[in-house]
Coordinates of C-alpha atoms in Angstrom, one line a residue:
M1 CA 0.0 0.0 0.0
T2 CA 1.4 3.4 -1.0
A3 CA 1.7 6.4 1.3
Q4 CA -0.9 8.2 -0.7
S5 CA -3.5 5.4 -0.3
M6 CA -2.7 5.1 3.4
T7 CA -3.3 8.8 3.9
A8 CA -6.6 8.5 1.9
Q9 CA -7.8 5.6 4.1
Q10 CA -6.9 7.4 7.3
G11 CA -8.9 10.4 6.0
Q12 CA -11.9 8.2 5.3
K13 CA -11.7 6.7 8.8
A14 CA -11.5 10.2 10.3
R15 CA -14.6 11.3 8.4
L16 CA -16.6 8.2 9.3
P17 CA -17.7 9.3 12.8
G18 CA -18.8 12.7 11.5
I19 CA -20.9 11.0 8.7
L20 CA -22.5 8.6 11.2
F21 CA -23.3 11.3 13.7
M22 CA -24.9 13.4 10.9
I23 CA -27.1 10.4 9.9
L24 CA -28.1 10.0 13.5
A25 CA -28.9 13.7 13.9
L26 CA -31.0 13.5 10.7
A27 CA -32.9 10.5 12.0
K28 CA -33.7 12.2 15.2
V29 CA -34.8 15.5 13.6
S30 CA -36.9 13.5 11.0
G31 CA -38.7 11.8 13.9
L32 CA -39.5 15.1 15.4
M33 CA -40.8 16.5 12.1
F34 CA -42.9 13.4 11.3
F35 CA -44.4 12.7 14.7
G36 CA -43.8 15.9 16.7
P37 CA -43.2 16.1 20.5
L38 CA -44.5 13.0 22.2
Q39 CA -46.3 12.9 25.5
Q40 CA -47.1 10.5 28.3
P41 CA -49.3 11.0 31.4
D42 CA -46.4 12.6 33.4
S43 CA -46.0 15.2 30.6
I44 CA -49.2 16.8 31.7
A45 CA -47.7 17.5 35.2
Y46 CA -44.7 19.3 33.6
L47 CA -46.9 21.3 31.3
S48 CA -49.1 22.3 34.2
Y49 CA -46.1 23.3 36.3
A50 CA -44.8 25.4 33.3
H51 CA -48.2 27.1 33.0
T52 CA -48.0 27.9 36.7
I53 CA -44.6 29.5 36.2
L54 CA -45.9 31.7 33.4
T55 CA -49.2 32.7 34.9
D56 CA -48.8 32.8 38.7
T57 CA -46.2 34.0 41.3
G58 CA -47.9 32.6 44.4
W59 CA -45.9 29.3 44.1
L60 CA -42.7 31.2 44.7
S61 CA -43.7 32.1 48.2
D62 CA -46.2 29.3 49.1
G63 CA -45.5 25.6 48.6
A64 CA -49.2 24.8 49.2
M65 CA -48.4 22.3 51.9
N66 CA -51.8 22.9 53.6
D67 CA -53.8 22.6 50.3
F68 CA -52.7 19.4 48.7
A69 CA -51.4 15.9 49.6
V70 CA -48.6 16.2 47.0
P71 CA -48.2 19.8 45.9
Q72 CA -46.5 19.8 42.5
T73 CA -44.1 22.6 43.2
V74 CA -42.5 20.7 46.1
F75 CA -42.9 17.2 44.7
R76 CA -41.2 18.0 41.4
T77 CA -38.1 20.2 40.9
F78 CA -38.6 23.2 38.7
G79 CA -35.7 22.8 36.2
Y80 CA -37.6 21.1 33.4
P81 CA -40.9 23.1 33.8
A82 CA -38.8 26.3 33.7
L83 CA -37.3 25.2 30.4
I84 CA -40.8 24.6 29.0
A85 CA -41.9 27.9 30.4
A86 CA -38.9 29.7 28.9
A87 CA -39.5 28.2 25.5
G88 CA -43.2 29.2 25.8
F89 CA -42.3 32.8 26.8
I90 CA -39.9 33.2 23.9
T91 CA -42.1 31.6 21.2
G92 CA -45.5 32.7 22.5
K93 CA -47.1 29.5 21.2
S94 CA -47.3 26.4 23.3
G95 CA -47.1 24.1 20.2
V96 CA -43.9 25.7 18.9
A97 CA -42.5 25.8 22.5
L98 CA -42.6 22.0 22.7
Y99 CA -40.7 21.7 19.5
V100 CA -38.0 24.0 20.9
V101 CA -37.8 21.9 24.1
V102 CA -37.4 18.7 22.1
A103 CA -34.8 20.3 19.8
I104 CA -32.8 21.3 22.8
Q105 CA -33.1 17.7 24.1
L106 CA -31.9 16.4 20.8
V107 CA -28.8 18.6 20.8
V108 CA -27.8 17.7 24.4
S109 CA -28.5 14.0 23.7
L110 CA -26.3 14.1 20.5
F111 CA -23.5 15.7 22.5
A112 CA -23.8 13.0 25.1
T113 CA -23.5 10.4 22.3
V114 CA -20.3 12.1 21.2
M115 CA -19.0 11.8 24.7
V116 CA -19.8 8.1 24.7
Y117 CA -17.8 7.8 21.5
R118 CA -14.9 9.7 23.1
L119 CA -15.0 7.4 26.1
G120 CA -15.0 4.4 23.8
L121 CA -12.0 5.6 21.9
V122 CA -10.0 6.2 25.1
L123 CA -11.0 2.9 26.8
L124 CA -11.3 0.5 23.9
R125 CA -8.7 2.1 21.7
N126 CA -10.7 1.1 18.7
M127 CA -12.8 3.5 16.6
N128 CA -15.2 0.8 15.4
L129 CA -16.0 -0.4 18.9
A130 CA -16.3 3.3 20.0
L131 CA -18.8 3.9 17.3
L132 CA -20.7 0.8 18.2
A133 CA -21.0 2.0 21.8
A134 CA -22.1 5.4 20.7
A135 CA -24.7 4.0 18.3
A136 CA -26.0 1.5 20.8
H137 CA -26.4 4.4 23.3
A138 CA -28.2 6.6 20.8
L139 CA -30.5 3.9 19.4
S140 CA -31.5 2.5 22.8
V141 CA -34.7 3.9 24.4
T142 CA -32.7 7.2 24.3
I143 CA -34.1 7.9 20.8
T144 CA -37.7 7.4 22.0
Y145 CA -37.4 9.7 25.1
D146 CA -35.4 12.4 23.3
Q147 CA -38.7 13.2 21.6
H148 CA -40.8 13.1 24.7
I149 CA -41.9 16.0 26.9
L150 CA -40.4 14.3 30.0
T151 CA -37.4 14.9 32.1
D152 CA -35.6 11.7 31.1
S153 CA -33.8 12.7 27.9
L154 CA -32.3 15.9 29.4
F155 CA -31.4 14.3 32.7
N156 CA -29.9 11.2 31.2
A157 CA -27.8 13.2 28.7
L158 CA -26.5 15.5 31.4
C159 CA -25.6 12.4 33.5
V160 CA -23.7 10.8 30.6
I161 CA -21.7 14.0 30.1
G162 CA -21.2 14.3 33.8
F163 CA -19.5 10.9 34.3
T164 CA -17.8 10.4 30.9
T165 CA -15.8 13.7 31.2
P166 CA -13.9 12.8 34.4
I167 CA -13.3 9.2 33.3
I168 CA -11.7 10.5 30.0
G169 CA -9.7 13.1 31.9
F170 CA -8.5 10.4 34.4
L171 CA -7.4 8.0 31.6
Q172 CA -5.7 10.8 29.6
K173 CA -4.1 12.2 32.8
R174 CA -5.3 15.6 31.6
P175 CA -5.7 18.2 34.4
P176 CA -9.2 19.7 34.5
G177 CA -9.3 23.3 33.4
P178 CA -11.1 25.8 35.6
W179 CA -13.8 26.8 33.1
L180 CA -14.5 23.1 32.4
L181 CA -14.9 22.4 36.1
L182 CA -17.2 25.4 36.6
G183 CA -19.3 24.3 33.6
L184 CA -19.6 20.8 34.9
G185 CA -20.6 22.1 38.3
I186 CA -23.3 24.3 36.7
M187 CA -24.5 21.4 34.5
L188 CA -24.7 18.9 37.3
G189 CA -26.5 21.5 39.4
Y190 CA -29.1 21.9 36.7
A191 CA -29.4 18.2 36.4
C192 CA -30.5 18.1 40.1
L193 CA -33.1 20.7 39.2
V194 CA -34.3 18.6 36.3
R195 CA -34.8 15.5 38.5
G196 CA -34.4 15.4 42.2
I197 CA -32.7 12.0 42.1
G198 CA -29.7 13.9 40.7
L199 CA -28.8 14.7 44.2
Y200 CA -28.1 11.0 44.9
V201 CA -26.5 10.4 41.5
L202 CA -23.8 12.9 42.5
V203 CA -22.6 10.4 45.1
F204 CA -22.1 7.8 42.3
F205 CA -20.1 10.3 40.2
A206 CA -17.9 11.5 43.1
P207 CA -15.2 8.7 42.8
A208 CA -14.6 9.6 39.1
Y209 CA -14.0 13.2 39.9
I210 CA -11.8 12.4 42.9
A211 CA -9.7 10.0 40.7
W212 CA -9.5 12.8 38.1
F213 CA -8.1 15.3 40.6
V214 CA -5.7 12.7 42.1
V215 CA -4.2 11.6 38.8
A216 CA -3.7 15.2 37.6
H217 CA -0.9 15.6 40.2
E218 CA -1.5 19.3 40.5
Q219 CA -0.5 21.6 43.3
T220 CA -2.7 21.4 46.4
A221 CA -3.8 25.1 46.0
K222 CA -4.7 24.5 42.4
T223 CA -6.6 21.3 43.2
M224 CA -8.6 23.1 45.9
R225 CA -9.5 25.9 43.6
G226 CA -10.7 23.2 41.0
V227 CA -12.8 21.4 43.7
L228 CA -14.3 24.7 44.7
L229 CA -15.2 25.6 41.1
L230 CA -16.9 22.2 40.7
V231 CA -18.7 22.1 44.1
L232 CA -19.7 25.8 44.5
P233 CA -22.5 25.7 41.8
L234 CA -23.8 22.5 43.3
A235 CA -23.8 24.0 46.8
I236 CA -25.6 27.1 45.5
V237 CA -28.3 25.1 43.7
I238 CA -28.9 22.5 46.4
G239 CA -28.5 25.0 49.3
G240 CA -30.6 27.6 47.5
V241 CA -33.5 25.3 46.8
M242 CA -33.5 24.0 50.4
S243 CA -33.4 27.5 51.8
W244 CA -36.2 28.6 49.4
N245 CA -38.3 25.6 50.5
T246 CA -37.6 26.5 54.2
W247 CA -38.8 30.0 53.6
R248 CA -42.0 29.1 51.7
T249 CA -43.0 26.0 53.7
G250 CA -41.2 26.1 57.1
Y251 CA -39.5 22.8 56.3
T252 CA -36.0 22.2 55.0
F253 CA -35.9 19.8 52.1
F254 CA -34.9 19.5 48.4
T255 CA -38.1 17.8 47.2
T256 CA -40.8 15.5 48.6
G257 CA -40.1 13.0 45.8
A258 CA -40.2 10.1 48.3
Q259 CA -44.0 10.4 48.1
Y260 CA -45.6 7.9 45.8
V261 CA -42.1 6.4 44.9
L262 CA -40.8 4.7 48.0
I263 CA -44.1 3.1 48.9
Q264 CA -44.4 1.3 45.5
P265 CA -41.8 -1.5 46.3
L266 CA -43.3 -2.0 49.7
V267 CA -46.8 -2.5 48.3
K268 CA -45.4 -5.1 45.9
I269 CA -43.4 -6.8 48.6
E270 CA -46.5 -7.0 50.8
G271 CA -48.4 -8.4 47.9
R272 CA -45.9 -11.3 47.7
G273 CA -46.7 -12.3 51.3
T274 CA -44.0 -10.5 53.3
K275 CA -45.6 -8.4 56.1
V276 CA -44.5 -4.8 55.7
F277 CA -47.4 -2.7 57.0
D278 CA -48.0 -4.5 60.3
G279 CA -47.4 -1.6 62.6
D280 CA -49.8 1.0 64.0
T281 CA -48.5 4.2 62.3
P282 CA -50.9 6.1 60.0
L283 CA -49.0 4.6 57.0
D284 CA -49.5 1.1 58.3
K285 CA -53.2 1.7 59.1
L286 CA -53.9 3.2 55.7
A287 CA -52.1 0.3 53.9
Q288 CA -54.2 -2.2 55.9
K289 CA -57.3 -0.3 54.8
Y290 CA -56.6 0.2 51.1
L291 CA -54.4 -2.6 50.0
K292 CA -56.5 -5.2 48.0
T293 CA -54.9 -5.7 44.6
Y294 CA -51.4 -4.3 45.5
E295 CA -51.4 -2.0 42.4
Y296 CA -50.0 1.5 42.0
K297 CA -53.4 3.1 42.4
E298 CA -53.6 1.8 45.9
A299 CA -50.2 3.3 46.7
V300 CA -51.6 6.6 45.5
Q301 CA -54.7 6.2 47.7
I302 CA -52.5 5.6 50.8
T303 CA -50.3 8.6 50.1
E304 CA -53.2 10.9 49.5
A305 CA -55.1 9.6 52.6
L306 CA -52.2 10.6 54.8
F307 CA -53.3 14.1 54.0
T308 CA -57.0 13.8 53.7
E309 CA -57.6 11.4 56.7
Y310 CA -54.7 12.3 59.0
G311 CA -53.8 15.9 58.0
I312 CA -50.2 14.9 57.4
N313 CA -48.4 17.4 55.0
A314 CA -46.1 16.5 52.1
Y315 CA -42.9 17.0 54.1
D316 CA -43.9 14.6 56.9
S317 CA -45.5 12.2 54.4
A318 CA -42.2 12.0 52.5
K319 CA -40.4 11.4 55.8
M320 CA -42.8 8.6 56.7
H321 CA -42.3 7.0 53.3
S322 CA -38.5 7.1 53.6
Q323 CA -38.5 5.8 57.2
K324 CA -40.8 2.9 56.2
Y325 CA -38.7 1.9 53.2
F326 CA -35.4 2.0 55.0
S327 CA -36.7 0.3 58.1
T328 CA -38.0 -2.5 55.8
L329 CA -34.7 -2.7 54.0
A330 CA -33.0 -3.1 57.4
S331 CA -35.5 -5.7 58.8
Q332 CA -36.3 -7.5 55.5
P333 CA -33.2 -7.1 53.3
G334 CA -33.9 -10.3 51.4
A335 CA -37.4 -9.3 50.4
V336 CA -36.1 -5.9 49.2
L337 CA -33.2 -7.4 47.3
Y338 CA -35.6 -10.0 45.7
H339 CA -37.9 -7.2 44.7
G340 CA -34.9 -5.6 42.9
V341 CA -34.2 -8.8 41.0
R342 CA -37.9 -9.2 40.1
N343 CA -38.0 -5.5 39.0
Y344 CA -34.9 -5.8 36.8
E345 CA -37.1 -6.4 33.8
E346 CA -36.0 -7.7 30.4
G347 CA -36.5 -4.3 28.8
L348 CA -33.4 -3.1 30.6
V349 CA -31.3 -5.9 29.2
H350 CA -32.6 -5.2 25.7
Q351 CA -30.8 -1.8 25.8
F352 CA -27.6 -3.7 25.0
F353 CA -27.3 -3.4 21.2
N354 CA -30.9 -4.6 20.6
V355 CA -32.0 -2.0 18.0
L356 CA -35.2 -3.9 16.9
D357 CA -36.9 -4.1 20.3
N358 CA -35.9 -0.5 20.9
A359 CA -37.3 0.5 17.5
K360 CA -40.6 -1.2 18.5
I361 CA -40.8 1.0 21.6
Y362 CA -40.2 4.1 19.5
F363 CA -42.9 3.4 16.9
K364 CA -45.4 2.2 19.6
F365 CA -45.2 5.7 21.2
A366 CA -44.8 7.6 18.0
T367 CA -47.7 6.0 16.1
G368 CA -49.8 4.6 19.0
V369 CA -49.6 1.2 17.4
K370 CA -47.0 -1.6 17.8
P371 CA -45.2 -2.2 14.5
W372 CA -45.3 -5.9 15.1
P373 CA -47.0 -8.2 17.7
G374 CA -45.3 -10.1 20.5
T375 CA -43.2 -13.2 19.9
K376 CA -46.1 -15.7 20.3
E377 CA -48.4 -13.8 18.0
L378 CA -45.5 -13.2 15.5
W379 CA -44.8 -16.9 15.3
Q380 CA -48.5 -17.6 14.8
R381 CA -48.7 -15.0 12.0
A382 CA -45.6 -16.5 10.4
R383 CA -47.2 -19.9 10.4
D384 CA -50.6 -18.8 9.1
E385 CA -49.5 -16.3 6.5
R386 CA -46.1 -17.6 5.6
N387 CA -44.7 -14.1 5.1
P388 CA -40.9 -14.3 4.6
L389 CA -40.5 -10.9 6.3
D390 CA -42.0 -12.3 9.5
I391 CA -39.4 -15.1 9.4
V392 CA -36.6 -12.5 8.9
L393 CA -38.0 -10.4 11.8
I394 CA -38.2 -13.4 14.1
L395 CA -34.6 -14.3 13.3
G396 CA -33.5 -10.7 13.8
L397 CA -35.2 -10.5 17.1
A398 CA -33.7 -13.8 18.3
I399 CA -30.2 -12.9 17.3
L400 CA -30.3 -9.4 18.8
R401 CA -31.9 -10.7 22.1
L402 CA -29.1 -13.3 22.2
V403 CA -26.6 -10.5 21.7
A404 CA -28.3 -8.4 24.4
W405 CA -28.4 -11.1 27.0
S406 CA -24.9 -12.4 26.3
S407 CA -23.5 -8.8 26.5
F408 CA -25.3 -8.1 29.8
L409 CA -24.0 -11.3 31.3
V410 CA -20.5 -10.6 30.0
L411 CA -20.7 -7.3 31.8
L412 CA -22.1 -8.7 35.0
I413 CA -19.6 -11.6 35.3
G414 CA -16.8 -10.5 33.0
V415 CA -15.7 -7.3 34.6
P416 CA -15.1 -8.8 38.1
V417 CA -13.1 -11.6 36.4
V418 CA -11.0 -9.0 34.5
V419 CA -10.4 -7.2 37.8
I420 CA -9.4 -10.4 39.6
R421 CA -7.0 -11.3 36.8
A422 CA -5.4 -7.9 36.8
L423 CA -4.9 -8.0 40.6
R424 CA -3.2 -11.4 40.3
N425 CA -0.7 -9.8 37.8
G426 CA 0.2 -6.8 40.0
I427 CA -0.5 -5.0 43.3
S428 CA -2.5 -2.2 41.7
L429 CA -5.0 -2.1 38.9
P430 CA -4.1 -0.6 35.5
A431 CA -5.9 2.7 34.7
D432 CA -8.2 1.2 32.1
V433 CA -9.2 -1.7 34.3
L434 CA -9.9 0.7 37.2
A435 CA -12.0 2.8 34.9
I436 CA -14.0 -0.2 33.7
F437 CA -14.5 -1.4 37.2
Y438 CA -15.9 2.0 38.1
C439 CA -18.2 1.9 35.0
W440 CA -19.4 -1.6 36.2
G441 CA -20.1 -0.3 39.7
L442 CA -21.8 2.9 38.4
Y443 CA -24.1 0.9 36.1
F444 CA -25.2 -1.7 38.6
A445 CA -25.4 0.7 41.6
Y446 CA -27.7 2.9 39.7
S447 CA -29.8 0.3 37.8
F448 CA -30.2 -2.2 40.6
G449 CA -30.5 0.5 43.2
L450 CA -33.5 1.9 41.3
S451 CA -34.8 -1.6 40.7
M452 CA -35.1 -2.0 44.5
I453 CA -37.4 1.0 44.5
H454 CA -39.0 1.8 41.1
M455 CA -37.3 1.2 37.7
V456 CA -38.5 1.6 34.1
D457 CA -36.5 1.5 30.9
R458 CA -36.4 5.3 30.4
F459 CA -34.3 5.7 33.5
L460 CA -31.5 3.5 32.3
P461 CA -29.8 5.7 29.7
A462 CA -28.3 7.9 32.4
V463 CA -25.7 5.1 33.0
L464 CA -26.2 2.8 30.0
A465 CA -23.0 4.0 28.3
A466 CA -21.0 2.7 31.3
G467 CA -22.5 -0.7 30.8
L468 CA -22.1 -0.7 27.0
V469 CA -18.4 0.3 27.2
G470 CA -17.8 -2.2 30.0
S471 CA -19.4 -5.0 28.0
L472 CA -17.4 -4.2 24.9
F473 CA -14.2 -4.0 27.0
V474 CA -14.8 -7.6 28.2
W475 CA -15.7 -8.8 24.7
Q476 CA -12.4 -7.3 23.5
Q477 CA -10.5 -9.2 26.2
I478 CA -12.2 -12.4 25.3
W479 CA -11.4 -11.9 21.6
R480 CA -7.7 -11.2 22.4
I481 CA -7.5 -14.4 24.6
F482 CA -9.1 -16.4 21.8
R483 CA -6.7 -15.1 19.2
K484 CA -3.7 -15.7 21.4
N485 CA -4.8 -19.3 22.1
S486 CA -5.6 -20.0 18.4
H487 CA -2.1 -19.1 17.2

């Protein structure tokens, strides 16, 4: 091969990521143009909150704790409704505003996908695998919720940027710049305003930032300034919201998001025969009164009855829900862990490179109709109509589900094996193995932690990239061992 042809090939490889990202951007924009902003029941609450922001000022000084069981301005953080309200204020038309909101989500999500690609390049040292990780992230349920008026797309994308940046910096041993740290602090602070759970996700991100600061080997004074630039925006946001809530309600808290949420797993656990609500607190008495089918609507009834029947406000209600959940976790850990396993549904595993099942989710929400039936019905249709396309679809689904499950299991089992092998070869872990171990811990701490409470597929993309890159890393190690043994 001549030097000229090698240069041309390198140029083509350098252009490939740009071309693929342009195709991905075009696909997402086309979806928005064809189907418009998508909504689910929770979307109504965010639109209502945005309307309140635009039309009323009372919520700024009154949290309505004496008026409602679950006041929306204390249950939900205002970051996402404020975005909708800002778009509405600028455009003047609610329909156009929603397009603006989704367009912003698409831009942030695409940037997060670029960060997944960059993480893949640094960790896997292979452009094709990095592109595969980025594409798998973008074409998971991410593509569906990018188009929804829900907090998930924006929150998930901000989380991806939030944890990939320090991992890349750690692996490259690149000192964090002051403006970058300030920007990350502001971004993560806003993520907390988009969804209250961001407050807890920060704990999972902390090890990556600590490792980044440590590996940079900067002077103590410079490191302290960097930490301050990162933490100060977070302290202002979190402390500001808590102080504001104290002023308007008399109680110090970030959100009352524990309401509705923490009681859901307890209702399911009770429904499986483990006694949870056997005390004499108002929560126990209401559960004994209302639980019949152990469905979500009964959890709502119990939460609302704390206010209507006992006069317990949202702050004390959230505390009761939290105390009940954590006391159950302490007294019945097996039941809670089992609930987490039961709640870790197949849809979460399908996020690993299974584009067909994820496409089905997209078109179901976009058109209101499933593009194809379930597996049993699909087999029946294939037998009755003998349509070759059905056979191709069945084979495609079977192959991609096998890929998804094997990749998930490779992540689950393979990363600890890689870590153990690395420890046997030396006292300390290599930087790439340490990073993959962190990705593994982040993925399972977040996904299984939520599964022990309440987990759905749209929550997963916040950490999905960590799982995808971790899985590809192990597959790469397996391939290297296979090639070594075959020679």
